[in-house]
Amino acid sequence: MSNIPSEPVTSTLEAHLGYWLRRVSNHVSGAFAKALRDKNVSVAEWVALCQIDERPEIRPNELAEATGMTRGAISKVLDKLEEKKWITRKTLQADNRGHVLFLTQRGHRALPELKAIADRNDRRFFDCLDANEKAMLGLLLRKLTASNEIQDIPVE
């Protein structure tokens, strides 16, 4: 018998849940990003547009915090949305330096088509699951998000 300690047994790549989650996530998010690019929209722009729609009068710094983006990065995203005339920034009466964000009529008209792209992408990847499996997957992903205190919204 040898006194040399044996090396610990390591698991294979495929044994890691993170591997499978990343593999699926990369394809889901990659296909979505490509579909949006075909419409000349980035995922970050789509996320910002959705957040502004869901949270009217959100401030740019609040949007940056929600998405985990820097203020400089969110400013560039907002500039692009303004160039498309999808959002507008309004100065707060009480604070001439503060701004809140609103969707324009053009932004409201663009959003349903972009949401439809997201819906089609979800169907493409998740329609192989039945309703119970989809519900369970959603529940498990929300549980992982909560237990790991993940709060930012993915923009890439």
XYZ file of C-alpha atoms in Angstrom:
156
model
C 0.000 0.000 0.000
C 1.084 3.458 -0.810
C 1.106 6.341 1.628
C 0.546 8.809 -1.215
C -2.848 10.462 -0.800
C -5.135 9.951 -3.751
C -6.421 12.948 -5.653
C -10.009 13.873 -4.927
C -12.489 12.739 -7.512
C -13.756 15.705 -9.490
C -17.076 15.886 -11.245
C -17.507 16.130 -14.969
C -18.601 19.326 -16.655
C -22.015 17.837 -17.419
C -22.546 17.063 -13.726
C -22.846 20.769 -12.904
C -26.292 22.370 -12.990
C -24.593 25.682 -13.724
C -23.228 24.222 -16.944
C -26.704 23.248 -18.157
C -28.235 26.520 -17.017
C -25.540 28.517 -18.816
C -25.815 26.375 -21.934
C -29.558 26.958 -22.210
C -29.310 30.612 -21.137
C -26.668 31.412 -23.747
C -28.860 30.066 -26.528
C -32.075 31.669 -25.270
C -30.477 35.080 -24.744
C -28.389 34.850 -27.932
C -31.411 34.108 -30.110
C -33.348 36.931 -28.441
C -30.497 39.414 -28.909
C -30.249 38.460 -32.609
C -33.994 38.860 -33.136
C -33.851 42.303 -31.521
C -30.770 43.278 -33.565
C -32.812 42.533 -36.686
C -35.091 45.355 -35.470
C -32.110 47.583 -34.621
C -32.716 47.268 -30.871
C -30.345 46.028 -28.178
C -31.396 43.906 -25.215
C -30.443 46.804 -22.924
C -32.744 49.121 -24.886
C -35.586 46.589 -24.664
C -35.098 46.161 -20.912
C -35.015 49.933 -20.387
C -38.129 50.392 -22.497
C -39.997 47.711 -20.524
C -38.888 49.185 -17.202
C -39.973 52.696 -18.198
C -43.331 51.285 -19.317
C -43.811 49.394 -16.045
C -42.484 52.214 -13.852
C -43.566 55.553 -15.334
C -41.600 58.512 -14.011
C -38.612 56.324 -13.131
C -35.414 58.311 -12.754
C -32.340 57.368 -14.798
C -30.367 56.522 -11.642
C -33.169 54.185 -10.502
C -33.137 52.498 -13.892
C -29.357 52.100 -13.699
C -29.683 50.539 -10.254
C -32.471 48.170 -11.355
C -30.452 46.920 -14.316
C -27.072 46.849 -12.620
C -25.727 49.231 -15.272
C -23.502 52.200 -14.579
C -24.992 55.667 -14.932
C -22.821 56.219 -17.998
C -24.019 53.006 -19.642
C -27.689 53.701 -18.933
C -27.237 57.234 -20.237
C -26.040 55.837 -23.580
C -29.024 53.473 -23.729
C -31.409 56.324 -22.962
C -29.757 58.500 -25.617
C -30.417 55.773 -28.206
C -34.044 55.470 -27.111
C -34.426 59.241 -27.348
C -32.909 59.225 -30.857
C -35.584 56.689 -31.836
C -38.144 59.005 -30.226
C -39.310 56.156 -27.979
C -38.752 57.963 -24.682
C -38.648 61.465 -23.341
C -36.998 62.926 -20.275
C -38.916 65.500 -18.280
C -37.314 67.830 -15.786
C -38.727 67.677 -12.284
C -40.311 70.940 -11.123
C -38.764 70.735 -7.656
C -35.270 69.978 -8.931
C -34.167 71.392 -12.279
C -31.348 68.816 -12.416
C -33.578 65.780 -11.852
C -35.311 63.972 -14.699
C -37.975 61.320 -14.981
C -38.496 59.056 -17.969
C -41.635 58.443 -19.999
C -42.480 56.441 -23.093
C -43.575 58.494 -26.074
C -46.457 57.435 -28.313
C -43.828 55.955 -30.642
C -42.367 54.009 -27.726
C -45.804 52.694 -26.762
C -46.335 51.587 -30.375
C -42.920 49.868 -30.609
C -43.206 47.923 -27.361
C -45.870 45.342 -28.384
C -43.783 44.186 -31.362
C -40.691 43.854 -29.159
C -42.659 41.958 -26.504
C -43.944 39.647 -29.240
C -40.327 38.897 -30.177
C -39.644 37.965 -26.546
C -42.770 35.797 -26.444
C -41.796 33.980 -29.661
C -38.296 33.405 -28.311
C -39.701 31.917 -25.100
C -42.048 29.661 -27.078
C -39.172 28.528 -29.302
C -37.120 27.341 -26.354
C -39.702 26.390 -23.745
C -42.674 24.963 -25.612
C -41.086 21.521 -25.269
C -42.175 21.771 -21.616
C -45.764 21.230 -20.561
C -47.583 23.829 -18.455
C -46.617 22.174 -15.154
C -42.960 21.932 -16.142
C -42.922 25.594 -17.185
C -44.514 26.589 -13.884
C -42.006 24.491 -11.939
C -39.050 25.885 -13.880
C -40.283 29.422 -13.232
C -40.757 28.651 -9.540
C -37.274 27.136 -9.239
C -35.594 30.021 -11.074
C -37.397 32.579 -8.873
C -36.367 30.583 -5.792
C -32.720 30.575 -6.904
C -32.940 34.296 -7.652
C -34.364 35.057 -4.199
C -32.079 32.759 -2.223
C -29.000 34.203 -3.941
C -30.334 37.763 -3.558
C -30.076 38.447 -7.277
C -31.750 41.781 -7.851
C -30.398 43.259 -11.068
C -32.162 42.730 -14.373
C -30.028 41.064 -17.053
C -29.361 43.317 -20.021
C -26.949 41.126 -21.983
